[in-house]
């Protein structure tokens, strides 16, 4: 059986993909999940786009001396914005067609790659600063809700089971400032 090991440098994640032609049916149960994974901060980019607030990683990586080479996740792999390139190419289509494409605007390119790889699951984390920019001290960012809803819809449309990680050490900066993050009993 052949295994391919893919390293994603920008996302700091490792994905093992088994070549489908080399797997015999009895090798894996029918419900076995082959998948990929990402972390919102390391993957989405869109630092302050569409109402997203600051999170603890935004502040930490922008503090001089904290990251040796000064890199940060402001752009990352730009998962959040990748759909715009595709959307701009279809401006000659009807408004109805563009509206339909907008329903699956998130991950058009990335979900297609996942489908081509033959994965059937995707684990991703939610940036709470994208949904609740000020934590519990502000409103809900509907653009953030819309982003994740469309991502889940696009995955399901391609037969890829979404798995949501509720927290991947990403917290709105407002909560970090007030409570010192997740370890505070006031935030739990």
Short mmCIF file of C-alpha atoms in Angstrom, two decimals:
data_model
loop_
_atom_site.label_atom_id
_atom_site.label_comp_id
_atom_site.label_asym_id
_atom_site.label_seq_id
_atom_site.Cartn_x
_atom_site.Cartn_y
_atom_site.Cartn_z
CA UNK A 1 0.00 0.00 0.00
CA UNK A 2 1.42 3.39 -0.95
CA UNK A 3 1.12 6.42 1.31
CA UNK A 4 1.76 9.99 0.33
CA UNK A 5 2.73 12.42 3.05
CA UNK A 6 2.01 16.07 2.33
CA UNK A 7 3.40 18.87 4.44
CA UNK A 8 1.72 22.23 4.46
CA UNK A 9 4.41 24.68 5.52
CA UNK A 10 2.13 27.67 5.96
CA UNK A 11 -0.49 25.80 7.95
CA UNK A 12 1.90 23.78 10.10
CA UNK A 13 -0.25 20.73 9.52
CA UNK A 14 0.50 17.32 8.16
CA UNK A 15 -1.92 15.41 6.00
CA UNK A 16 -1.64 11.75 5.06
CA UNK A 17 -3.34 10.82 1.84
CA UNK A 18 -3.66 7.24 0.74
CA UNK A 19 -3.59 6.71 -3.01
CA UNK A 20 -7.07 5.41 -3.79
CA UNK A 21 -5.93 2.96 -6.47
CA UNK A 22 -3.58 1.22 -4.04
CA UNK A 23 -6.22 0.57 -1.36
CA UNK A 24 -8.15 -2.61 -1.49
CA UNK A 25 -11.73 -2.31 -0.23
CA UNK A 26 -11.15 -4.48 2.87
CA UNK A 27 -8.20 -2.30 3.92
CA UNK A 28 -10.39 0.44 5.34
CA UNK A 29 -13.94 0.38 6.63
CA UNK A 30 -16.52 2.04 4.39
CA UNK A 31 -16.99 4.80 6.95
CA UNK A 32 -13.26 5.56 7.29
CA UNK A 33 -12.59 9.28 6.94
CA UNK A 34 -9.68 10.59 4.90
CA UNK A 35 -9.38 14.29 5.48
CA UNK A 36 -7.51 17.52 5.67
CA UNK A 37 -7.41 20.09 8.43
CA UNK A 38 -6.66 23.74 9.05
CA UNK A 39 -6.50 26.36 11.76
CA UNK A 40 -8.34 29.63 11.19
CA UNK A 41 -5.42 31.87 12.12
CA UNK A 42 -2.89 29.94 10.05
CA UNK A 43 -5.20 29.56 7.07
CA UNK A 44 -7.86 32.24 6.62
CA UNK A 45 -5.91 35.48 6.47
CA UNK A 46 -8.31 38.42 6.09
CA UNK A 47 -6.78 40.08 9.13
CA UNK A 48 -9.53 42.67 9.67
CA UNK A 49 -11.84 41.97 6.71
CA UNK A 50 -15.62 42.18 6.81
CA UNK A 51 -15.90 43.20 10.45
CA UNK A 52 -13.47 40.70 11.98
CA UNK A 53 -12.03 41.96 15.25
CA UNK A 54 -8.54 41.50 16.63
CA UNK A 55 -7.73 38.18 18.22
CA UNK A 56 -4.94 37.18 20.59
CA UNK A 57 -2.73 35.92 17.73
CA UNK A 58 -3.15 39.14 15.74
CA UNK A 59 -1.84 41.13 18.70
CA UNK A 60 0.88 38.64 19.66
CA UNK A 61 2.36 38.37 16.16
CA UNK A 62 2.33 42.14 15.69
CA UNK A 63 4.24 42.72 18.93
CA UNK A 64 7.89 43.41 18.03
CA UNK A 65 10.23 40.69 19.21
CA UNK A 66 7.58 37.98 19.67
CA UNK A 67 8.12 36.31 16.27
CA UNK A 68 11.76 36.05 15.20
CA UNK A 69 11.22 36.84 11.51
CA UNK A 70 8.18 39.09 12.07
CA UNK A 71 5.74 36.94 10.11
CA UNK A 72 2.06 36.88 10.99
CA UNK A 73 -1.26 35.51 9.77
CA UNK A 74 -2.58 38.71 8.20
CA UNK A 75 -2.73 36.99 4.81
CA UNK A 76 -1.74 33.38 5.62
CA UNK A 77 -2.89 31.30 2.63
CA UNK A 78 -5.74 33.80 2.09
CA UNK A 79 -8.44 31.17 2.32
CA UNK A 80 -11.02 33.86 3.14
CA UNK A 81 -10.42 35.91 -0.03
CA UNK A 82 -9.60 33.22 -2.59
CA UNK A 83 -13.13 33.15 -3.95
CA UNK A 84 -12.90 36.75 -5.18
CA UNK A 85 -10.48 35.87 -7.95
CA UNK A 86 -12.91 33.28 -9.26
CA UNK A 87 -15.91 35.56 -8.77
CA UNK A 88 -14.27 38.38 -10.76
CA UNK A 89 -13.82 36.00 -13.72
CA UNK A 90 -17.54 35.32 -14.02
CA UNK A 91 -18.83 38.89 -14.23
CA UNK A 92 -20.21 38.25 -17.72
CA UNK A 93 -22.60 35.60 -16.39
CA UNK A 94 -26.17 36.40 -15.49
CA UNK A 95 -26.96 37.93 -12.12
CA UNK A 96 -28.79 34.71 -11.19
CA UNK A 97 -25.70 32.60 -11.99
CA UNK A 98 -23.42 34.95 -10.05
CA UNK A 99 -25.84 34.79 -7.12
CA UNK A 100 -25.71 30.98 -7.25
CA UNK A 101 -21.91 31.04 -7.34
CA UNK A 102 -21.86 33.44 -4.40
CA UNK A 103 -23.69 30.79 -2.38
CA UNK A 104 -20.57 28.66 -2.76
CA UNK A 105 -18.05 31.49 -2.95
CA UNK A 106 -15.99 30.28 -0.03
CA UNK A 107 -13.52 27.54 -0.84
CA UNK A 108 -14.44 27.17 -4.51
CA UNK A 109 -10.81 26.52 -5.30
CA UNK A 110 -9.85 24.78 -2.07
CA UNK A 111 -12.91 22.53 -1.91
CA UNK A 112 -12.23 21.55 -5.51
CA UNK A 113 -8.70 20.55 -4.55
CA UNK A 114 -10.04 18.54 -1.61
CA UNK A 115 -12.48 16.80 -3.92
CA UNK A 116 -9.69 16.04 -6.43
CA UNK A 117 -7.62 14.52 -3.61
CA UNK A 118 -10.54 12.27 -2.75
CA UNK A 119 -10.88 13.37 0.86
CA UNK A 120 -14.25 13.00 2.51
CA UNK A 121 -13.72 15.15 5.62
CA UNK A 122 -12.31 18.54 6.54
CA UNK A 123 -11.57 19.77 10.06
CA UNK A 124 -11.38 23.54 10.49
CA UNK A 125 -11.46 25.95 13.38
CA UNK A 126 -13.63 29.00 13.86
CA UNK A 127 -12.09 32.40 14.43
CA UNK A 128 -14.30 33.72 17.19
CA UNK A 129 -13.06 37.25 16.47
CA UNK A 130 -14.63 36.85 13.01
CA UNK A 131 -18.03 36.01 14.56
CA UNK A 132 -17.87 37.97 17.84
CA UNK A 133 -15.33 40.75 17.17
CA UNK A 134 -15.46 42.02 20.78
CA UNK A 135 -16.32 38.74 22.43
CA UNK A 136 -19.44 39.07 24.55
CA UNK A 137 -19.03 42.86 24.68
CA UNK A 138 -20.22 43.62 21.18
CA UNK A 139 -22.51 42.48 18.44
CA UNK A 140 -22.47 39.47 16.18
CA UNK A 141 -20.64 39.87 12.88
CA UNK A 142 -23.08 38.43 10.35
CA UNK A 143 -20.40 38.43 7.63
CA UNK A 144 -18.43 35.97 9.77
CA UNK A 145 -21.48 33.73 10.24
CA UNK A 146 -22.12 33.91 6.49
CA UNK A 147 -18.51 32.94 5.72
CA UNK A 148 -18.65 29.77 7.82
CA UNK A 149 -22.16 28.85 6.63
CA UNK A 150 -21.10 29.10 2.99
CA UNK A 151 -17.95 27.12 3.67
CA UNK A 152 -19.98 24.32 5.27
CA UNK A 153 -22.49 24.41 2.39
CA UNK A 154 -19.67 24.18 -0.19
CA UNK A 155 -18.11 21.21 1.63
CA UNK A 156 -21.42 19.36 1.89
CA UNK A 157 -22.15 20.08 -1.77
CA UNK A 158 -18.94 18.20 -2.67
CA UNK A 159 -19.63 15.32 -0.29
CA UNK A 160 -17.00 16.42 2.24
CA UNK A 161 -18.01 16.08 5.90
CA UNK A 162 -17.15 19.25 7.88
CA UNK A 163 -15.79 18.94 11.41
CA UNK A 164 -15.63 22.16 13.41
CA UNK A 165 -13.02 22.77 16.08
CA UNK A 166 -14.65 25.23 18.44
CA UNK A 167 -11.38 26.68 19.64
CA UNK A 168 -7.84 26.43 18.35
CA UNK A 169 -6.27 28.87 20.83
CA UNK A 170 -7.89 31.82 19.06
CA UNK A 171 -9.85 34.27 21.21
CA UNK A 172 -11.15 37.81 20.60
CA UNK A 173 -8.55 40.24 21.97
CA UNK A 174 -11.22 41.99 24.03
CA UNK A 175 -11.64 38.81 26.10
CA UNK A 176 -7.88 38.32 26.34
CA UNK A 177 -7.49 41.88 27.66
CA UNK A 178 -10.32 41.59 30.19
CA UNK A 179 -9.84 38.05 31.44
CA UNK A 180 -6.44 36.75 30.39
CA UNK A 181 -7.96 34.16 28.05
CA UNK A 182 -9.52 30.73 28.58
CA UNK A 183 -7.97 29.93 31.93
CA UNK A 184 -9.90 32.67 33.71
CA UNK A 185 -12.98 31.41 35.58
CA UNK A 186 -14.77 34.59 34.46
CA UNK A 187 -14.64 33.47 30.83
CA UNK A 188 -15.50 29.79 31.34
#
